[in-house]
Amino acid sequence: MIRNLVILVLLLIPTTLGVPQNAREGFSLAKADKLKPLETRLVQTIRPENCRSQHRIFTKEPHMAGSVRNYELAQYVAKQWKEYGLEDVQLIEHPVYLPWPIRYEATLVGSNEKLSLKEDPIPQDKDSYNKDVGIPYCAYSADVDVTAPVVYVNSGNPEDYDLLAQRGVDVRGKIALARYSMPYSYRGFKALTAQRHGVAALLLYSDPAEDGYKKGEVYPRGPWGPASHLQRGGIVYDFNLPGDPRTPGWASVRGGRFLPAESAVSMPTVAAAPMSYKDARRILEKMTGPSVPAEWRGGLPLTYRLGPTSDKLHLVIQNDKKVRSIWNVVGRLRGEERPDEWVVLGNHRDAWVFGGVDPSSGTATLMETARAFGELKRSGWKPRRTLIFASWDAEEFTLTGSTEWGELEAERLQAGALAYLNVDSSSSGSSFTAAAVPALAEFLREVARDVPHPSGGSIYDAWLRQTKDAKEPIVTTRLGSGSDYTVFLNFLGVPVADLTFDGPYGVYHSVYDSFNWVDRIGDPGYRYHAAMGRYWAVAALRLSECDYVPLDYAAYAQEVQRYLDETEQLARGLGVDVDLRPVRDAAKVWENNGRLALEVARKAVAAGDMARVERVHRGLMKVERALLDPEGLVGRPWFKHLIYAPRPTYKASVLPALTEAIEARDQSRVKLEVERLTRALKRASSAIEPGP
Ligand SMILES: [Zn+2]
């Protein structure tokens, strides 16, 4: 009786969301209480020292997608998962277009100086002497053999080329030297821009102002990139189409249907390659012409000039055009009550070299998280829903492994996936960062309250301290692209979250992103690896066990209304007529239904009316799917989500179909897109229509 009284009192204390204190969205109080010891167990089982020993295994050798080593690691993952007690552990093969480098040479013709194009070994990091590091390259680059002067194009964005044109510098047929920009802009966008301007080839170099000595101590003394470090990476246009370019929208399987790769909308026709500032400096020193505007200056002690160089560069880039097998590893803990409802945890395994942070910190975390769930199962716990653990291959190429699996399992994922929780790089520092659809934001904050942060207190406390002037920790809801959640969100309409601990990190995609970097600099003691594992595990457990999925669509609808304001402003600025009233009305109804759905579910769960809880749960599961339109975006039909899509820079475009119609000043298209968006929001709100 007293207990019931306490519950009643607690129910009357509202918080910001209207969830009574102690209650947890998605759960009855009794169930949330029952879950606590399980959460404690997961937290205690996940150990930093285990993360460290796993991390050493994955970072011992280079393991690029398609390599023997990465296949061996797939086998290792499978073997471990079986030992942990995971079920149905499979290596799933996908034959995909996966070119590797054959030649990369650059010679200054006049001085006959051959650039090194290699990263120098560092005595403090034995792995940097490894003989299998391979030729640095940009995946999906075109081939080139050209002798031409070089021009400096700053970050290689469209406005940079505009400035060069104004200054009378002709880039056509020349080699463009661009620096990687921080904050990060996807290198594929630089390639596309270079391609549009008719350059002969693009060299992407790491300027010390961005990730080198201008930032602080360089490796091995600090986290930043030393003189010869260079950033490998794909330049594929996967903002048009991720995954195997030969199978847009369906999975690549042996004996399946394939289109020619060359004609895919994701294939660059320009050649590009990465370079260190140690090499780029030799070119920059030979630049003639006027000095650059102040914002274009990098951190090297020389006068940056627009170019062209006084000396020509002979550049050879050649890749094979091979199809190679990649291997996802998928294992599960089958749900006792609801085997067809899935919670998916994923991380990619392939790395450009050793992948110290990217992705092996995440892989080590995934292994330890899977082990902890195995232990929990051994202690007698049975998951209510199915937990799926996935080790993706070839993320670095074009999000390939996750995309092919998502396409393969599309039907089952769309019928039953509650959420996809992605961890790519788990730990390069101590700042917790979460990106997710707005419906999951509050859930992610709730989980953070109950997971300890290595510096003391909860992850929530530390996360809140990171965000100045905010009342609550900020979840990035504008989802672009750049990791394995893309297929789940943009193609399948599954709610996604992407999690990481961030920090100063200047060795991204270089040979120095190694075990030693993480062990000595990024996360000594592996406490953040463990914290991420604990967070990931508690989040997955809650989704697996909840009475109804805690998706907050009132928050989502409010967010969409902010996007509508922005879109209206954009249209006004461009002089485009747009009447957003129908979408706004639909968004309001959606917001209302989202709020009601959770209110109904809370009451029903408290009253033990499980039939009603179930109705709400089923509705909530359909909402993200309802935001897809089968026709997709204009020119890139694979992208079906009408609220989010990546821009070519990987930054998020919100309301992409409508925004693009406005930007194109296509009045009739604008009208159609308003209708399409209105229908999507109506579908979303009718999925959670309050019932009798
Ligand atoms: Zn990664």
XYZ file of C-alpha atoms and ligand atoms in Angstrom:
693
model
C 0.000 0.000 0.000
C 2.737 2.427 0.953
C 4.582 1.581 -2.182
C 1.514 2.374 -4.278
C 1.093 5.638 -2.460
C 4.679 6.573 -3.242
C 4.117 5.773 -6.876
C 1.001 7.912 -6.912
C 2.876 10.853 -5.441
C 5.687 10.424 -7.926
C 3.219 10.347 -10.776
C 2.048 13.785 -9.759
C 5.472 15.396 -10.010
C 5.880 16.505 -13.577
C 9.243 17.124 -15.231
C 9.806 19.011 -18.450
C 8.579 16.147 -20.569
C 5.685 15.210 -18.348
C 7.360 11.966 -17.352
C 7.074 11.545 -13.604
C 10.392 11.405 -11.782
C 11.771 7.918 -11.368
C 9.548 6.804 -14.209
C 11.232 6.164 -17.459
C 9.679 6.730 -20.841
C 8.809 3.363 -22.331
C 8.519 1.498 -19.050
C 6.224 0.811 -16.167
C 7.828 1.750 -12.847
C 8.022 -1.894 -11.867
C 9.761 -2.815 -15.070
C 12.220 0.072 -14.879
C 13.092 -1.103 -11.366
C 13.576 -4.660 -12.551
C 15.957 -3.427 -15.209
C 18.274 -1.547 -12.861
C 20.253 -4.548 -11.589
C 20.727 -5.692 -15.181
C 22.062 -2.278 -16.158
C 24.414 -2.291 -13.176
C 25.656 -5.675 -14.234
C 26.360 -4.550 -17.783
C 28.201 -1.494 -16.477
C 30.304 -3.621 -14.128
C 31.030 -6.316 -16.696
C 32.463 -3.910 -19.268
C 36.128 -3.432 -18.375
C 38.691 -0.959 -19.737
C 41.466 -3.574 -19.738
C 39.405 -5.849 -21.992
C 38.824 -2.967 -24.387
C 42.574 -2.448 -24.474
C 43.408 -6.065 -25.273
C 40.745 -6.184 -27.996
C 42.027 -2.907 -29.376
C 45.535 -4.323 -29.685
C 44.247 -7.261 -31.727
C 42.397 -5.091 -34.228
C 45.211 -2.531 -34.612
C 48.133 -4.941 -34.969
C 48.121 -4.962 -38.782
C 46.672 -2.756 -41.499
C 43.196 -4.073 -42.334
C 41.737 -2.315 -45.301
C 38.491 -3.628 -46.762
C 39.129 -6.483 -49.156
C 42.409 -7.461 -47.469
C 43.200 -10.913 -46.123
C 43.759 -9.392 -42.698
C 40.309 -7.850 -42.587
C 38.811 -11.216 -43.522
C 40.826 -12.866 -40.731
C 39.512 -10.257 -38.325
C 35.973 -11.055 -39.484
C 36.619 -14.685 -38.617
C 38.046 -13.639 -35.276
C 34.960 -11.526 -34.504
C 32.689 -14.453 -35.374
C 34.658 -16.878 -33.228
C 34.633 -14.524 -30.246
C 30.933 -13.793 -30.557
C 30.119 -17.494 -30.587
C 32.200 -17.913 -27.448
C 30.375 -15.020 -25.818
C 27.090 -16.821 -26.474
C 25.737 -14.855 -29.422
C 23.464 -16.798 -31.772
C 23.244 -17.181 -35.565
C 26.710 -15.661 -35.976
C 27.385 -15.334 -39.691
C 30.005 -14.000 -42.038
C 28.017 -12.458 -44.853
C 29.853 -12.017 -48.125
C 29.173 -9.209 -50.576
C 31.141 -8.959 -53.832
C 31.512 -5.217 -54.419
C 33.397 -2.789 -56.657
C 36.404 -1.974 -54.484
C 39.388 -0.483 -56.349
C 42.821 -0.573 -54.745
C 45.844 1.606 -55.616
C 48.542 0.464 -58.026
C 50.635 3.601 -58.571
C 50.937 7.045 -57.043
C 53.919 9.154 -58.113
C 54.567 12.875 -58.164
C 57.719 14.461 -59.588
C 58.593 18.135 -59.961
C 59.838 18.062 -63.528
C 62.262 21.005 -63.601
C 64.174 20.031 -60.489
C 63.529 16.347 -61.105
C 62.464 16.045 -57.481
C 60.401 13.021 -56.627
C 58.013 13.625 -53.730
C 58.078 10.958 -51.042
C 54.275 10.382 -50.703
C 55.053 8.240 -47.682
C 54.697 8.625 -43.951
C 57.952 8.494 -42.001
C 58.284 5.837 -39.318
C 58.433 7.051 -35.719
C 60.648 5.149 -33.257
C 58.085 5.601 -30.454
C 55.455 3.809 -32.554
C 56.806 0.491 -33.792
C 53.728 -0.106 -35.916
C 54.674 2.820 -38.154
C 57.477 0.603 -39.564
C 54.956 -1.949 -40.820
C 55.725 -3.060 -44.388
C 52.082 -3.578 -45.371
C 50.915 0.015 -45.030
C 50.285 0.246 -48.754
C 50.105 3.113 -51.215
C 48.134 6.079 -49.877
C 45.191 6.935 -52.104
C 41.702 8.286 -52.468
C 39.307 5.438 -53.117
C 37.312 5.669 -56.363
C 39.697 8.220 -57.863
C 39.943 8.197 -61.641
C 43.325 7.353 -63.202
C 45.618 10.064 -64.495
C 49.067 10.487 -66.004
C 49.598 14.203 -66.492
C 52.338 16.821 -66.476
C 50.949 20.236 -65.578
C 51.513 23.289 -63.398
C 49.844 23.329 -59.983
C 47.474 26.000 -58.650
C 46.497 26.540 -55.011
C 42.720 26.356 -54.550
C 42.492 26.840 -50.776
C 39.799 24.435 -49.493
C 38.618 23.587 -52.982
C 35.076 24.860 -52.418
C 33.049 26.575 -55.177
C 33.687 30.070 -53.756
C 37.436 29.389 -53.847
C 37.271 28.700 -57.582
C 35.176 31.867 -58.016
C 37.919 33.899 -56.395
C 40.568 32.317 -58.609
C 38.495 33.153 -61.676
C 38.171 36.768 -60.509
C 41.930 36.960 -60.086
C 42.388 35.580 -63.575
C 43.875 32.242 -62.553
C 42.848 29.564 -65.008
C 42.515 26.142 -63.375
C 41.458 24.142 -66.437
C 43.898 21.370 -67.221
C 46.029 22.218 -64.198
C 46.602 20.235 -61.045
C 44.687 21.724 -58.112
C 46.265 21.634 -54.666
C 43.620 21.931 -51.949
C 43.970 21.725 -48.243
C 41.734 19.634 -46.092
C 39.538 21.960 -44.140
C 38.655 21.817 -40.508
C 35.845 21.781 -39.603
C 35.549 18.736 -41.715
C 34.056 18.974 -45.164
C 33.786 15.753 -47.093
C 36.671 15.305 -49.529
C 34.254 13.947 -52.144
C 32.743 17.419 -52.363
C 36.179 18.877 -53.111
C 36.547 16.238 -55.822
C 33.149 17.017 -57.329
C 33.938 20.739 -57.309
C 37.332 20.142 -58.924
C 35.685 17.904 -61.533
C 33.179 20.634 -62.370
C 36.017 23.111 -62.913
C 37.855 20.864 -65.310
C 41.081 20.418 -63.363
C 43.480 17.687 -64.484
C 43.761 16.241 -60.974
C 43.264 17.156 -57.337
C 45.816 16.853 -54.531
C 44.452 17.039 -50.990
C 47.015 17.964 -48.369
C 46.914 18.331 -44.590
C 48.000 21.864 -43.691
C 49.567 22.268 -40.216
C 47.042 25.015 -39.492
C 44.282 22.452 -39.564
C 45.534 19.291 -37.930
C 49.259 19.845 -37.362
C 51.688 21.893 -35.288
C 49.613 25.069 -35.388
C 47.072 23.212 -33.261
C 49.514 21.940 -30.650
C 52.040 19.211 -30.013
C 52.365 16.704 -32.814
C 52.569 12.961 -32.533
C 54.331 11.220 -30.776
C 54.416 14.080 -28.227
C 50.823 15.150 -28.735
C 47.645 14.336 -30.655
C 48.296 16.362 -33.821
C 49.626 15.225 -37.171
C 53.398 15.210 -37.793
C 55.002 16.555 -40.993
C 54.551 13.511 -43.198
C 51.071 12.391 -42.076
C 48.472 12.265 -44.803
C 44.739 11.678 -44.846
C 43.546 8.812 -47.026
C 39.858 8.462 -47.804
C 37.122 7.919 -50.322
C 36.097 10.632 -52.765
C 33.070 8.715 -53.993
C 29.841 10.674 -54.413
C 27.931 8.643 -51.884
C 25.756 11.642 -51.109
C 24.130 10.495 -54.375
C 24.341 6.783 -53.743
C 26.199 4.837 -51.042
C 27.066 1.159 -51.237
C 28.266 -0.839 -54.217
C 27.804 1.539 -57.184
C 26.693 -1.441 -59.300
C 23.628 -2.224 -57.178
C 21.669 0.931 -56.389
C 18.894 -0.107 -53.992
C 19.493 -3.831 -53.880
C 22.155 -6.022 -52.292
C 25.305 -7.221 -54.040
C 25.293 -10.997 -53.816
C 27.064 -13.692 -55.795
C 25.203 -14.414 -59.009
C 23.054 -11.306 -58.558
C 22.265 -8.443 -60.925
C 24.908 -5.753 -61.451
C 25.021 -2.521 -63.438
C 28.324 -1.170 -64.763
C 30.170 0.758 -62.036
C 31.444 3.487 -64.375
C 27.976 4.858 -65.105
C 26.890 5.107 -61.460
C 25.926 8.552 -60.109
C 28.403 7.980 -57.293
C 31.503 7.616 -59.475
C 33.966 10.533 -59.762
C 35.587 11.205 -63.127
C 38.381 13.292 -61.596
C 41.627 11.908 -60.182
C 42.568 12.752 -56.606
C 45.167 11.726 -54.037
C 46.200 12.710 -50.494
C 49.468 14.438 -49.581
C 51.353 15.454 -46.445
C 52.397 19.050 -45.861
C 55.967 17.858 -45.980
C 55.464 17.096 -49.680
C 52.924 19.836 -50.415
C 55.417 22.378 -49.116
C 57.779 21.568 -51.987
C 54.999 22.487 -54.401
C 53.812 25.552 -52.478
C 57.360 26.941 -52.495
C 57.256 26.953 -56.280
C 54.008 28.912 -56.584
C 54.144 32.185 -58.525
C 51.505 34.873 -58.901
C 49.863 37.101 -56.322
C 49.823 36.144 -52.649
C 46.572 34.673 -51.349
C 43.889 36.430 -49.289
C 44.491 36.198 -45.523
C 41.882 33.463 -44.968
C 43.621 31.267 -47.510
C 46.940 31.250 -45.657
C 47.890 28.028 -43.983
C 50.380 27.376 -41.216
C 53.575 26.855 -43.212
C 56.359 29.476 -42.968
C 56.125 30.569 -46.592
C 54.152 33.027 -48.697
C 51.058 31.240 -49.954
C 50.469 32.209 -53.584
C 47.642 31.426 -55.995
C 49.965 29.898 -58.562
C 50.590 28.432 -61.002
C 53.893 26.811 -60.046
C 57.016 27.766 -61.931
C 57.725 24.067 -62.281
C 55.394 21.426 -63.679
C 54.376 18.372 -61.722
C 54.292 14.945 -63.321
C 51.527 13.100 -61.536
C 50.540 9.471 -61.951
C 47.564 7.956 -60.162
C 46.445 4.495 -61.050
C 44.011 2.133 -59.339
C 42.876 -1.333 -60.234
C 39.220 -1.679 -61.121
C 38.549 -4.806 -59.160
C 35.538 -6.384 -57.582
C 36.453 -7.781 -54.179
C 34.596 -9.660 -51.496
C 33.821 -7.864 -48.283
C 32.568 -9.542 -45.109
C 30.053 -8.272 -42.603
C 29.774 -10.210 -39.372
C 26.308 -10.329 -37.869
C 25.346 -12.085 -34.646
C 22.313 -11.870 -32.421
C 20.697 -12.567 -29.110
C 17.265 -13.753 -30.135
C 14.336 -12.059 -28.472
C 12.344 -14.351 -26.244
C 8.998 -12.592 -26.650
C 9.490 -10.589 -29.826
C 12.108 -12.147 -32.039
C 11.061 -10.040 -35.030
C 11.575 -6.721 -33.284
C 15.226 -5.713 -33.648
C 17.638 -3.398 -31.913
C 20.786 -3.130 -34.033
C 24.262 -2.169 -32.761
C 26.870 -1.588 -35.452
C 30.469 -0.515 -36.002
C 32.729 -0.849 -39.031
C 35.821 -3.004 -38.837
C 37.799 -1.950 -41.929
C 40.441 0.751 -41.511
C 42.602 2.760 -43.906
C 45.655 1.527 -42.042
C 45.626 0.391 -38.386
C 42.523 2.349 -37.531
C 43.554 3.207 -33.971
C 40.617 5.519 -33.416
C 38.772 5.051 -36.686
C 37.301 2.482 -36.281
C 39.159 0.094 -33.994
C 38.346 2.072 -30.846
C 34.718 1.394 -31.788
C 35.436 -2.221 -32.709
C 37.082 -2.870 -29.331
C 34.051 -1.276 -27.688
C 31.670 -3.416 -29.735
C 33.514 -6.596 -28.748
C 33.382 -5.761 -25.059
C 29.715 -4.769 -25.292
C 28.858 -8.057 -27.007
C 30.769 -9.950 -24.341
C 28.853 -8.193 -21.582
C 25.521 -9.118 -23.165
C 26.726 -12.706 -23.495
C 27.529 -12.733 -19.768
C 24.142 -11.299 -18.955
C 22.452 -14.010 -20.960
C 24.530 -16.653 -19.220
C 23.260 -15.381 -15.895
C 19.735 -16.312 -16.965
C 18.501 -13.102 -18.585
C 16.661 -13.451 -21.864
C 16.199 -10.414 -24.102
C 12.627 -9.479 -24.854
C 13.496 -8.321 -28.374
C 16.312 -9.422 -30.641
C 19.646 -7.659 -30.241
C 21.716 -7.636 -33.416
C 25.460 -7.016 -33.338
C 27.085 -6.026 -36.611
C 30.715 -5.604 -37.656
C 30.542 -3.828 -41.007
C 33.114 -4.026 -43.753
C 34.204 -1.332 -46.255
C 32.615 1.623 -44.502
C 35.653 3.639 -45.510
C 34.941 3.032 -49.178
C 31.330 4.057 -49.533
C 29.505 2.868 -46.408
C 29.493 -0.358 -48.349
C 28.979 -3.190 -45.865
C 26.168 -1.609 -43.884
C 24.444 -0.419 -47.055
C 24.498 -3.864 -48.665
C 23.200 -5.516 -45.485
C 20.476 -2.903 -45.088
C 19.387 -3.520 -48.661
C 19.502 -7.288 -48.092
C 17.413 -7.143 -44.920
C 15.211 -4.223 -45.960
C 11.905 -5.974 -45.410
C 12.645 -7.297 -41.946
C 14.267 -4.057 -40.840
C 11.325 -1.993 -42.006
C 8.879 -4.322 -40.319
C 10.623 -4.624 -37.003
C 13.651 -2.403 -36.305
C 13.210 -0.159 -33.273
C 16.514 1.651 -33.756
C 20.037 1.461 -35.102
C 22.789 2.532 -32.680
C 26.043 3.332 -34.481
C 29.489 3.702 -32.949
C 32.201 4.362 -35.518
C 35.182 5.867 -33.647
C 34.332 5.319 -30.006
C 37.073 7.313 -28.299
C 39.559 9.977 -29.353
C 38.985 12.042 -26.216
C 36.574 12.810 -23.414
C 33.730 14.835 -24.995
C 30.574 12.822 -25.364
C 28.818 13.543 -28.659
C 25.509 12.116 -29.825
C 23.713 12.616 -33.099
C 20.253 11.149 -33.582
C 16.803 11.659 -35.020
C 14.860 14.069 -32.782
C 12.587 11.250 -31.578
C 15.548 9.600 -29.818
C 17.121 12.728 -28.299
C 15.364 12.568 -24.938
C 15.970 8.824 -24.714
C 19.708 9.386 -25.231
C 19.759 12.018 -22.486
C 17.943 9.666 -20.115
C 20.458 6.902 -20.730
C 23.305 9.367 -20.099
C 21.957 10.077 -16.604
C 22.534 6.491 -15.565
C 25.972 5.792 -17.017
C 29.107 6.941 -15.153
C 31.576 9.299 -16.844
C 35.269 8.494 -16.288
C 35.863 11.972 -14.833
C 33.164 11.458 -12.174
C 29.413 11.942 -12.134
C 27.290 10.738 -15.015
C 27.835 11.107 -18.733
C 24.842 13.452 -18.578
C 26.637 15.796 -16.136
C 29.813 15.945 -18.203
C 27.841 16.285 -21.441
C 25.865 19.201 -19.987
C 29.064 20.955 -18.879
C 30.332 20.764 -22.463
C 27.386 22.740 -23.785
C 27.485 26.364 -22.723
C 24.204 28.049 -21.829
C 22.161 24.951 -22.622
C 19.544 23.676 -20.198
C 20.120 20.131 -21.304
C 22.820 18.297 -23.240
C 22.593 18.841 -26.967
C 21.872 15.978 -29.330
C 22.749 16.844 -32.925
C 19.542 16.167 -34.788
C 20.587 17.394 -38.233
C 21.878 14.163 -39.642
C 24.070 14.330 -42.727
C 26.235 11.367 -43.599
C 29.687 9.927 -43.096
C 29.039 6.708 -41.237
C 27.038 3.501 -41.272
C 23.717 4.880 -40.054
C 22.929 6.254 -43.515
C 21.184 3.190 -44.968
C 19.066 2.818 -41.850
C 17.846 6.393 -41.808
C 17.760 7.487 -45.427
C 16.861 4.255 -47.196
C 14.922 2.298 -44.563
C 13.413 4.893 -42.236
C 14.779 3.365 -39.044
C 15.461 5.748 -36.120
C 19.236 6.097 -35.705
C 21.792 7.366 -33.225
C 25.528 7.895 -33.704
C 27.750 8.078 -30.619
C 31.357 9.036 -29.900
C 33.783 10.435 -27.340
C 35.659 13.209 -29.162
C 38.942 14.973 -28.558
C 41.930 16.619 -30.275
C 42.777 14.213 -33.069
C 45.113 15.135 -35.926
C 46.050 11.714 -37.263
C 42.709 10.748 -38.847
C 43.130 8.201 -41.680
C 46.922 8.299 -41.356
C 49.419 5.620 -40.388
C 49.732 7.326 -36.981
C 46.105 6.538 -36.111
C 47.440 3.526 -34.268
C 47.316 1.464 -31.110
C 50.082 3.588 -29.618
C 48.251 6.853 -30.358
C 45.155 5.645 -28.525
C 47.050 3.923 -25.726
C 49.324 6.889 -24.993
C 47.319 9.926 -26.060
C 43.687 9.366 -27.060
C 42.432 7.236 -24.190
C 45.194 6.041 -21.823
C 43.619 3.451 -19.560
C 40.743 2.884 -22.049
C 38.256 4.423 -19.644
C 36.330 6.135 -22.415
C 36.174 2.952 -24.455
C 34.546 1.299 -21.455
C 32.243 4.269 -20.835
C 31.037 4.099 -24.427
C 30.470 0.353 -24.136
C 28.438 0.894 -20.984
C 26.387 3.635 -22.546
C 25.776 1.618 -25.697
C 24.820 -1.459 -23.673
C 22.363 0.361 -21.406
C 20.729 2.053 -24.396
C 20.390 -1.254 -26.234
C 19.069 -3.049 -23.159
C 16.383 -0.426 -22.614
C 15.232 -0.627 -26.205
C 15.222 -4.391 -26.033
C 13.136 -4.502 -22.862
C 10.805 -1.504 -23.087
C 7.008 -1.815 -22.905
C 6.687 0.703 -25.724
C 9.448 2.276 -27.754
C 10.330 5.663 -26.182
C 10.210 7.725 -29.376
C 9.196 11.335 -28.864
C 7.440 12.548 -32.006
C 6.209 15.775 -30.458
C 9.872 16.796 -30.245
C 10.452 15.630 -33.822
C 7.466 17.599 -35.110
C 8.620 20.735 -33.286
C 12.011 20.371 -34.869
C 10.440 20.013 -38.304
C 8.466 23.206 -37.700
C 11.776 25.015 -37.105
C 13.011 23.608 -40.417
C 9.865 24.947 -42.066
C 10.656 28.423 -40.715
C 14.151 28.190 -42.161
C 12.863 26.935 -45.479
C 10.354 29.751 -45.709
C 13.133 32.260 -45.088
C 15.271 30.638 -47.730
C 12.425 30.866 -50.231
C 11.828 34.502 -49.374
C 15.511 35.271 -49.833
C 15.479 33.669 -53.269
C 12.180 35.245 -54.266
C 10.437 31.887 -54.554
C 6.727 31.649 -53.730
C 5.901 28.930 -51.275
C 2.737 28.305 -49.309
C 3.666 26.134 -46.354
C 0.308 26.244 -44.583
C -0.671 22.655 -45.429
C 2.677 21.300 -44.157
C 2.515 23.440 -41.041
C -0.991 22.180 -40.291
C 0.146 18.593 -40.785
C 3.167 19.176 -38.531
C 0.932 20.580 -35.779
C -1.344 17.540 -35.907
C 1.708 15.310 -35.868
C 3.116 17.136 -32.844
C -0.179 16.765 -31.032
C -0.484 13.084 -31.873
C 3.106 12.507 -30.804
C 2.393 14.055 -27.423
C -0.897 12.181 -27.008
C 0.672 8.870 -27.982
C 3.157 9.056 -25.107
C 0.505 10.281 -22.676
C -1.786 7.418 -23.603
C 1.071 4.935 -23.356
C 2.143 6.214 -19.911
C -1.380 5.939 -18.542
C -1.959 2.556 -20.106
C 1.309 1.189 -18.799
C 0.504 2.447 -15.295
C -2.946 0.892 -15.494
C -1.581 -2.362 -16.849
C -3.615 -2.005 -20.054
C -1.072 -3.812 -22.190
C -3.314 -4.081 -25.244
C -3.398 -0.318 -25.440
C 0.345 -0.044 -24.791
C 0.852 -2.415 -27.669
C -1.264 -0.312 -30.028
C 0.764 2.776 -29.250
C 4.038 0.862 -29.574
C 3.098 -0.439 -33.009
C 2.162 3.033 -34.119
C 5.396 4.573 -32.858
C 7.387 1.971 -34.757
C 5.837 3.122 -38.043
C 6.474 6.852 -37.837
C 10.058 7.148 -39.075
C 9.182 4.840 -41.986
C 6.282 7.142 -42.854
C 8.750 9.963 -43.516
C 10.135 8.121 -46.524
C 8.793 8.687 -49.988
C 9.250 5.729 -52.362
C 10.319 8.026 -55.220
C 13.125 9.536 -53.188
C 14.929 12.776 -53.929
C 15.272 14.207 -57.416
C 18.420 12.825 -59.045
C 19.190 10.517 -56.125
C 16.189 8.230 -55.633
C 18.068 5.989 -53.185
C 17.651 8.755 -50.600
C 14.010 8.442 -49.574
C 13.816 10.381 -46.328
C 12.016 13.719 -46.733
C 13.330 15.343 -43.535
C 17.054 14.587 -43.757
C 19.635 13.980 -46.457
C 23.337 14.644 -46.718
C 24.600 17.575 -48.726
C 27.654 16.822 -50.872
C 29.735 18.184 -47.968
C 28.085 15.541 -45.701
C 26.442 18.348 -43.774
C 22.753 17.783 -43.231
C 20.189 19.137 -45.601
C 16.830 19.465 -43.854
C 13.620 19.037 -45.836
C 15.964 18.185 -48.723
C 13.419 17.677 -51.515
C 11.626 20.938 -50.801
C 14.863 22.829 -50.171
C 16.380 21.663 -53.438
C 13.264 22.667 -55.371
C 13.448 26.129 -53.800
C 17.166 26.435 -54.484
C 16.478 25.496 -58.105
C 13.747 28.182 -58.149
C 11.506 25.570 -59.739
C 8.078 26.904 -58.848
C 6.047 23.891 -59.988
C 8.450 21.506 -58.299
C 8.137 23.532 -55.075
C 4.388 23.012 -55.154
C 4.782 19.262 -55.684
C 7.318 19.007 -52.890
C 5.039 20.826 -50.464
C 2.382 18.237 -51.285
C 4.800 15.341 -50.926
C 6.019 16.579 -47.559
C 2.477 17.212 -46.356
C 1.508 13.652 -47.246
C 4.524 12.275 -45.391
C 3.710 14.228 -42.238
C 0.098 13.102 -42.473
C 1.226 9.497 -42.752
C 3.468 10.049 -39.731
C 0.660 11.477 -37.646
C -1.957 8.955 -38.678
C 0.412 6.146 -37.613
C -0.018 7.471 -34.063
C -3.616 8.670 -34.290
C -5.056 8.493 -30.766
C -7.458 5.568 -30.707
C -10.582 5.012 -28.644
Zn 35.136 5.200 -39.414
